[in-house]
CSV table of C-alpha atoms in Angstrom, one decimal:
chain,number,residue,atom,x,y,z
A,150,UNK,CA,87.9,122.6,101.4
A,151,UNK,CA,84.6,121.1,100.1
A,152,UNK,CA,84.0,119.8,96.7
A,153,UNK,CA,82.6,123.0,95.4
A,154,UNK,CA,85.7,124.9,96.3
A,155,UNK,CA,88.1,122.3,94.9
A,156,UNK,CA,89.9,123.1,91.6
A,157,UNK,CA,88.4,121.1,88.7
A,158,UNK,CA,91.1,119.1,87.0
A,159,UNK,CA,91.4,117.4,83.6
A,160,UNK,CA,93.9,114.7,82.8
A,161,UNK,CA,95.1,114.5,79.2
A,162,UNK,CA,96.4,111.1,78.2
A,163,UNK,CA,94.2,109.6,81.0
A,164,UNK,CA,94.2,106.0,79.7
A,165,UNK,CA,98.0,105.6,79.7
A,166,UNK,CA,100.1,104.4,82.6
A,167,UNK,CA,101.1,107.9,83.9
A,168,UNK,CA,97.5,109.1,83.3
A,169,UNK,CA,96.3,106.2,85.4
A,170,UNK,CA,98.8,107.2,88.1
A,171,UNK,CA,97.5,110.8,88.0
A,172,UNK,CA,94.0,109.6,88.5
A,173,UNK,CA,94.9,107.2,91.3
A,174,UNK,CA,96.9,109.9,93.2
A,175,UNK,CA,94.2,112.5,92.8
A,176,UNK,CA,91.6,110.3,94.4
A,177,UNK,CA,90.4,112.2,97.5
A,178,UNK,CA,92.9,115.0,97.0
A,179,UNK,CA,92.1,117.9,99.3
A,180,UNK,CA,92.5,120.6,96.7
A,181,UNK,CA,91.7,119.0,93.3
A,182,UNK,CA,88.8,117.1,91.8
A,183,UNK,CA,89.1,115.1,88.5
A,184,UNK,CA,86.1,116.1,86.4
A,185,UNK,CA,87.4,115.5,82.9
A,186,UNK,CA,89.5,112.7,81.3
A,187,UNK,CA,90.7,113.0,77.8
A,188,UNK,CA,92.6,110.7,75.5
A,189,UNK,CA,93.1,109.8,71.8
A,190,UNK,CA,90.1,109.6,69.5
A,191,UNK,CA,90.0,105.8,69.7
A,192,UNK,CA,89.1,106.1,73.4
A,193,UNK,CA,86.8,109.1,73.1
A,194,UNK,CA,83.1,108.6,73.7
A,195,UNK,CA,83.4,105.7,76.1
A,196,UNK,CA,83.2,105.5,79.8
A,197,UNK,CA,86.7,105.6,81.3
A,198,UNK,CA,86.5,102.1,82.8
A,199,UNK,CA,85.5,100.8,79.3
A,200,UNK,CA,88.2,102.8,77.5
A,201,UNK,CA,90.9,101.4,79.8
A,202,UNK,CA,89.5,97.9,80.0
A,203,UNK,CA,92.1,95.3,80.8
A,204,UNK,CA,94.9,97.9,80.5
A,205,UNK,CA,94.7,99.2,84.1
A,206,UNK,CA,98.3,98.8,85.1
A,207,UNK,CA,98.4,99.8,88.8
A,208,UNK,CA,98.2,97.6,91.8
A,209,UNK,CA,95.5,99.7,93.4
A,210,UNK,CA,91.9,99.6,92.0
A,211,UNK,CA,90.5,102.2,89.6
A,212,UNK,CA,88.9,105.0,91.7
A,213,UNK,CA,85.1,104.8,91.6
A,214,UNK,CA,84.8,108.5,90.9
A,215,UNK,CA,86.3,108.3,87.4
A,216,UNK,CA,84.9,105.0,86.1
A,217,UNK,CA,81.8,106.5,84.5
A,218,UNK,CA,83.4,109.7,83.2
A,219,UNK,CA,83.1,109.8,79.5
A,220,UNK,CA,86.5,110.1,77.8
A,221,UNK,CA,86.8,113.2,75.7
A,222,UNK,CA,88.9,113.6,72.5
A,223,UNK,CA,92.0,115.6,73.7
A,224,UNK,CA,92.1,117.3,70.3
A,225,UNK,CA,88.7,118.9,71.0
A,226,UNK,CA,90.3,121.5,73.2
A,227,UNK,CA,87.2,123.7,73.7
A,228,UNK,CA,85.2,120.7,74.9
A,229,UNK,CA,87.9,119.5,77.3
A,230,UNK,CA,88.6,122.9,78.8
A,231,UNK,CA,85.0,123.9,79.3
A,232,UNK,CA,84.7,122.5,82.8
A,233,UNK,CA,88.2,122.6,84.1
A,234,UNK,CA,90.4,125.0,86.0
A,235,UNK,CA,93.7,123.4,84.8
A,236,UNK,CA,95.0,120.2,83.2
A,237,UNK,CA,97.7,117.6,83.8
A,238,UNK,CA,99.3,116.3,80.6
A,239,UNK,CA,100.5,112.8,80.1
A,240,UNK,CA,99.9,112.4,76.4
A,241,UNK,CA,101.7,109.9,74.2
A,242,UNK,CA,102.6,111.6,71.0
A,243,UNK,CA,105.6,112.9,69.1
A,244,UNK,CA,107.5,115.8,70.8
A,245,UNK,CA,106.3,118.2,68.1
A,246,UNK,CA,102.7,117.1,68.6
A,247,UNK,CA,103.0,117.5,72.3
A,248,UNK,CA,104.6,120.9,72.1
A,249,UNK,CA,101.7,122.1,69.8
A,250,UNK,CA,98.8,120.7,71.8
A,251,UNK,CA,100.1,121.8,75.2
A,252,UNK,CA,100.6,125.3,73.8
A,253,UNK,CA,97.1,125.2,72.3
A,254,UNK,CA,95.7,124.3,75.8
A,255,UNK,CA,97.7,127.1,77.4
A,256,UNK,CA,96.4,129.6,74.7
A,257,UNK,CA,92.9,128.4,75.6
A,258,UNK,CA,93.6,130.0,79.0
A,259,UNK,CA,94.1,126.8,80.9
A,260,UNK,CA,97.3,126.1,82.9
A,261,UNK,CA,99.1,122.9,81.8
A,262,UNK,CA,101.2,120.9,84.3
A,263,UNK,CA,103.0,118.4,82.1
A,264,UNK,CA,104.8,115.1,82.7
A,265,UNK,CA,106.1,115.2,79.2
A,266,UNK,CA,109.6,116.1,78.0
A,267,UNK,CA,108.6,118.2,75.0
A,268,UNK,CA,108.7,121.6,76.7
A,269,UNK,CA,111.5,120.9,79.2
A,270,UNK,CA,114.0,123.0,77.2
A,271,UNK,CA,111.6,125.7,76.1
A,272,UNK,CA,113.4,128.7,77.7
A,273,UNK,CA,110.4,130.3,79.4
A,274,UNK,CA,108.8,127.1,80.6
A,275,UNK,CA,109.8,126.3,84.2
A,276,UNK,CA,110.9,122.7,84.9
A,277,UNK,CA,110.4,122.3,88.6
A,278,UNK,CA,111.3,120.0,91.4
A,279,UNK,CA,109.4,122.0,94.0
A,280,UNK,CA,111.9,121.5,96.8
A,281,UNK,CA,114.8,122.6,94.6
A,282,UNK,CA,113.8,125.5,92.3
A,283,UNK,CA,110.4,126.9,93.2
A,284,UNK,CA,111.7,130.4,92.2
A,285,UNK,CA,111.7,129.3,88.5
A,286,UNK,CA,107.9,129.8,88.6
A,287,UNK,CA,108.5,133.5,88.1
A,288,UNK,CA,109.3,132.9,84.5
A,289,UNK,CA,105.6,132.1,83.9
A,290,UNK,CA,104.8,135.8,83.6
A,291,UNK,CA,107.2,136.1,80.7
A,292,UNK,CA,105.8,133.0,79.1
A,293,UNK,CA,102.2,134.4,79.3
A,294,UNK,CA,103.4,137.5,77.5
A,295,UNK,CA,104.8,135.4,74.7
A,296,UNK,CA,101.6,133.3,74.5
A,297,UNK,CA,99.3,136.3,74.8
A,298,UNK,CA,97.4,134.7,77.7
A,299,UNK,CA,96.0,135.9,81.0
A,300,UNK,CA,96.0,132.6,83.0
A,301,UNK,CA,97.1,129.9,80.5
A,302,UNK,CA,100.7,128.7,80.7
A,303,UNK,CA,102.8,125.5,80.7
A,304,UNK,CA,105.0,124.1,83.6
A,305,UNK,CA,106.8,120.8,83.4
A,306,UNK,CA,108.5,118.3,85.8
A,307,UNK,CA,111.9,116.9,84.9
A,308,UNK,CA,112.9,113.4,83.9
A,309,UNK,CA,112.1,110.6,86.3
A,310,UNK,CA,115.7,109.3,86.4
A,311,UNK,CA,117.2,112.5,87.9
A,312,UNK,CA,115.0,112.5,91.0
A,313,UNK,CA,117.0,109.7,92.7
A,314,UNK,CA,120.2,111.9,92.9
A,315,UNK,CA,119.6,115.5,92.1
A,316,UNK,CA,117.8,116.3,95.4
A,317,UNK,CA,120.8,114.7,97.3
A,318,UNK,CA,123.2,116.9,95.3
A,319,UNK,CA,121.1,120.0,95.9
A,320,UNK,CA,121.3,119.6,99.6
A,321,UNK,CA,125.1,119.7,99.3
A,322,UNK,CA,125.5,122.6,96.9
A,323,UNK,CA,127.3,124.7,99.6
A,324,UNK,CA,130.3,122.4,99.1
A,325,UNK,CA,130.4,123.0,95.4
A,326,UNK,CA,129.6,119.9,93.4
A,327,UNK,CA,132.4,119.6,90.8
A,328,UNK,CA,132.0,116.4,88.9
A,329,UNK,CA,129.7,113.4,89.1
A,330,UNK,CA,129.3,110.0,87.6
A,331,UNK,CA,125.8,108.5,87.8
A,332,UNK,CA,124.5,105.1,86.7
A,333,UNK,CA,120.7,104.7,86.9
A,334,UNK,CA,119.0,101.3,87.1
A,335,UNK,CA,115.5,102.1,85.8
A,336,UNK,CA,112.3,100.2,86.3
A,337,UNK,CA,110.2,99.0,83.4
A,338,UNK,CA,107.3,101.2,84.4
A,339,UNK,CA,109.5,104.0,83.2
A,340,UNK,CA,108.7,102.7,79.7
A,341,UNK,CA,105.0,102.4,80.5
A,342,UNK,CA,105.3,98.7,80.9
A,343,UNK,CA,104.5,95.8,83.3
A,344,UNK,CA,106.0,92.3,83.2
A,345,UNK,CA,102.7,91.1,81.8
A,346,UNK,CA,103.2,93.2,78.6
A,347,UNK,CA,107.0,93.1,78.5
A,348,UNK,CA,108.0,89.5,79.3
A,349,UNK,CA,111.3,90.0,77.6
A,350,UNK,CA,112.5,92.0,80.6
A,351,UNK,CA,112.2,89.0,83.0
A,352,UNK,CA,115.7,87.8,83.8
A,353,UNK,CA,117.1,90.6,81.6
A,354,UNK,CA,119.1,93.9,81.7
A,355,UNK,CA,119.1,96.3,78.7
A,356,UNK,CA,122.1,98.7,78.7
A,357,UNK,CA,120.4,101.5,76.8
A,358,UNK,CA,117.3,103.7,77.2
A,359,UNK,CA,116.9,106.1,74.3
A,360,UNK,CA,117.6,109.8,75.2
A,361,UNK,CA,117.8,109.1,78.9
A,362,UNK,CA,121.5,109.7,79.4
A,363,UNK,CA,121.4,113.2,77.9
A,364,UNK,CA,118.5,114.1,80.1
A,365,UNK,CA,120.3,112.7,83.2
A,366,UNK,CA,123.3,114.9,82.5
A,367,UNK,CA,121.6,118.1,81.3
A,368,UNK,CA,118.3,118.5,83.1
A,369,UNK,CA,119.9,119.1,86.6
A,370,UNK,CA,121.7,122.1,85.0
A,371,UNK,CA,118.4,123.7,84.0
A,372,UNK,CA,117.0,123.1,87.5
A,373,UNK,CA,120.1,124.9,88.9
A,374,UNK,CA,119.9,127.6,86.4
A,375,UNK,CA,118.9,131.3,86.9
A,376,UNK,CA,116.0,133.3,85.6
A,377,UNK,CA,117.4,136.1,83.5
A,378,UNK,CA,115.5,138.4,81.0
A,379,UNK,CA,112.4,136.3,81.2
A,380,UNK,CA,114.1,132.9,80.4
A,381,UNK,CA,115.9,130.2,82.4
A,382,UNK,CA,119.7,130.2,81.7
A,383,UNK,CA,121.0,126.8,82.6
A,384,UNK,CA,123.9,126.4,85.0
A,385,UNK,CA,127.4,125.7,83.6
A,386,UNK,CA,128.2,123.0,86.0
A,387,UNK,CA,128.7,120.6,87.6
A,388,UNK,CA,129.8,118.1,85.0
A,389,UNK,CA,127.6,115.0,85.1
A,390,UNK,CA,128.2,111.9,83.0
A,391,UNK,CA,125.7,109.0,83.1
A,392,UNK,CA,124.7,105.6,82.0
A,393,UNK,CA,121.1,104.5,82.1
A,394,UNK,CA,120.2,100.8,82.3
A,395,UNK,CA,116.8,99.1,82.2
A,396,UNK,CA,116.5,96.4,84.9
A,397,UNK,CA,113.8,93.9,85.7
A,398,UNK,CA,112.1,95.9,88.5
A,399,UNK,CA,108.4,97.0,88.3
A,400,UNK,CA,108.8,100.4,90.0
A,401,UNK,CA,111.7,102.4,91.4
A,402,UNK,CA,114.8,104.0,89.8
A,403,UNK,CA,118.0,103.4,91.6
A,404,UNK,CA,121.2,105.5,91.1
A,405,UNK,CA,124.8,104.6,91.9
A,406,UNK,CA,126.5,107.9,92.3
A,407,UNK,CA,130.2,109.1,92.5
A,408,UNK,CA,130.8,112.8,93.3
A,409,UNK,CA,133.7,115.2,93.8
A,410,UNK,CA,133.4,118.6,95.5
A,411,UNK,CA,135.2,121.9,95.3
A,412,UNK,CA,135.4,121.8,99.1
A,413,UNK,CA,135.2,118.3,100.4
A,414,UNK,CA,132.7,117.9,103.3
A,415,UNK,CA,133.0,115.3,106.0
A,416,UNK,CA,130.6,112.4,106.0
A,417,UNK,CA,128.9,113.8,109.1
A,418,UNK,CA,128.3,117.1,107.3
A,419,UNK,CA,126.7,115.3,104.3
A,420,UNK,CA,124.4,113.3,106.5
A,421,UNK,CA,123.5,116.4,108.5
A,422,UNK,CA,122.5,118.3,105.3
A,423,UNK,CA,120.5,115.4,104.0
A,424,UNK,CA,118.6,115.0,107.3
A,425,UNK,CA,117.8,118.7,107.6
A,426,UNK,CA,117.0,119.4,104.0
A,427,UNK,CA,113.6,120.8,103.3
A,428,UNK,CA,112.1,123.0,100.6
A,429,UNK,CA,109.1,125.2,100.0
A,430,UNK,CA,106.6,122.3,99.8
A,431,UNK,CA,107.6,121.3,103.4
A,432,UNK,CA,107.5,124.8,104.7
A,433,UNK,CA,104.1,125.5,103.0
A,434,UNK,CA,102.7,122.1,104.2
A,435,UNK,CA,101.6,121.2,100.6
A,436,UNK,CA,99.3,118.1,100.6
A,437,UNK,CA,101.7,115.8,98.7
A,438,UNK,CA,105.0,117.1,100.3
A,439,UNK,CA,107.1,114.3,101.9
A,440,UNK,CA,108.3,114.9,105.4
A,441,UNK,CA,111.2,114.5,105.5
A,442,UNK,CA,112.1,114.6,101.8
A,443,UNK,CA,115.4,112.7,102.1
A,444,UNK,CA,115.9,109.6,104.3
A,445,UNK,CA,119.3,107.9,104.8
A,446,UNK,CA,119.6,104.2,105.7
A,447,UNK,CA,122.6,103.1,107.7
A,448,UNK,CA,122.2,99.5,106.6
A,449,UNK,CA,124.5,98.4,103.8
A,450,UNK,CA,121.7,96.7,101.9
A,451,UNK,CA,119.4,99.7,101.6
A,452,UNK,CA,117.7,101.4,99.9
A,453,UNK,CA,116.0,98.6,98.0
A,454,UNK,CA,113.4,99.2,95.3
A,455,UNK,CA,110.9,96.7,96.7
A,456,UNK,CA,111.2,97.9,100.3
A,457,UNK,CA,111.8,101.6,100.0
A,458,UNK,CA,110.2,103.0,96.8
A,459,UNK,CA,107.0,103.8,98.6
A,460,UNK,CA,108.7,105.9,101.3
A,461,UNK,CA,106.5,108.9,102.1
A,462,UNK,CA,103.8,107.5,99.7
A,463,UNK,CA,106.4,107.4,96.9
A,464,UNK,CA,107.2,111.1,97.2
A,465,UNK,CA,110.4,110.9,99.2
A,466,UNK,CA,113.9,110.0,98.1
A,467,UNK,CA,115.9,107.4,100.0
A,468,UNK,CA,119.7,107.2,100.2
A,469,UNK,CA,122.3,104.8,101.4
A,470,UNK,CA,125.9,103.5,101.3
A,471,UNK,CA,127.6,106.8,101.6
A,472,UNK,CA,131.3,106.3,101.8
A,473,UNK,CA,134.6,107.8,100.7
A,474,UNK,CA,135.9,106.7,97.3
A,475,UNK,CA,139.4,106.0,95.9
A,476,UNK,CA,138.9,108.1,92.8
A,477,UNK,CA,136.1,110.5,93.7
A,478,UNK,CA,135.4,112.1,97.0
A,479,UNK,CA,132.3,110.1,97.9
A,480,UNK,CA,129.9,107.5,96.5
A,481,UNK,CA,126.4,106.7,97.5
A,482,UNK,CA,123.1,105.1,96.3
A,483,UNK,CA,119.8,106.9,95.7
A,484,UNK,CA,116.3,105.6,95.0
A,485,UNK,CA,113.0,107.3,94.0
A,486,UNK,CA,109.6,106.0,92.8
A,487,UNK,CA,109.7,106.8,89.1
A,488,UNK,CA,105.9,107.0,88.4
A,489,UNK,CA,105.1,108.8,91.7
A,490,UNK,CA,107.8,111.3,92.6
A,491,UNK,CA,109.3,110.9,89.1
A,492,UNK,CA,106.1,111.4,87.1
A,493,UNK,CA,102.5,112.0,88.2
A,494,UNK,CA,103.2,112.7,91.9
A,495,UNK,CA,106.0,115.2,91.1
A,496,UNK,CA,103.6,117.0,88.7
A,497,UNK,CA,100.9,117.1,91.3
A,498,UNK,CA,103.3,118.6,93.9
A,499,UNK,CA,104.3,121.1,91.2
A,500,UNK,CA,100.7,122.0,90.7
A,501,UNK,CA,100.2,122.4,94.5
A,502,UNK,CA,103.2,124.8,94.6
A,503,UNK,CA,101.8,126.8,91.7
A,504,UNK,CA,98.3,126.9,93.4
A,505,UNK,CA,99.9,128.1,96.6
A,506,UNK,CA,101.7,130.8,94.7
A,507,UNK,CA,98.6,131.9,92.9
A,508,UNK,CA,99.5,130.8,89.4
A,509,UNK,CA,96.7,128.2,89.3
A,510,UNK,CA,93.3,129.5,90.4
A,511,UNK,CA,89.6,128.9,89.8
A,512,UNK,CA,88.3,130.3,86.6
């Protein structure tokens, strides 16, 4: 696909940490070309490299192709959408403001693939982990009817914390997951921070992340829900209870998981299902799809955030320490890269799925 054929992409909230990750991951993407960057009015009118200035938070350098793009005011919707086929949303506003502006973009006939949580519980907005629930994309047709649009819609990706264990559960659903206890140990980049701008996190653990535990317990139920009457009805189970803890790690969310099944599998059956698990992204050969999606480590001291968060370019999920438990059936550890698979990368894979299914097209 040459540059003329690539879909033209805008990034809303382009100067923030997740916006930066979008721009980094989209460099040299085979399907997409970033042509528009938008942010708050205080950044508007300046070249992207000047608007970001010293606030570039990634280890990799800023892509040359975006440095000179003039940042647009994301509130000037007509100007932002003029040259794009769809947008990624990583805006930093209140939930009500995000809901309103994402819907306004959709009504301007531009598909919106969002990293934000504001629309995750809107009944006709699909919340997609592409390997797990690609069929939820069909609810987009109902959403378009509600919005009165021909091509504009909103799709979202779920919370970063659930990526480290929900795919592992999904691969085992044939055994009937009954109850689960999950404790997540979450990196500071999940708060949009680095150690440079959050020195209080050095040598520290904070046992609370606002709103995170409810998301960890409830969002998997929407992913496992069914599309009925043009909306997504969440699943009634399994029962998940969680604690979410901020730890002094730059990137990578780790989960300690305890689980009980309706029909207890053998350890060999679990490892077999994890090893063989693939979803539509792998079958379709989507550009960002990890192959394989799940990787299990036999070593007792893996997965580790520093060593394993970049597995499959940060798009895969690593697992380890599977063993029987004295209270639950099994326990294990999961790890995912929170700003790649858990944020921008997960949204890009979602967009690739929607492109492959014909929901995102050239204008």
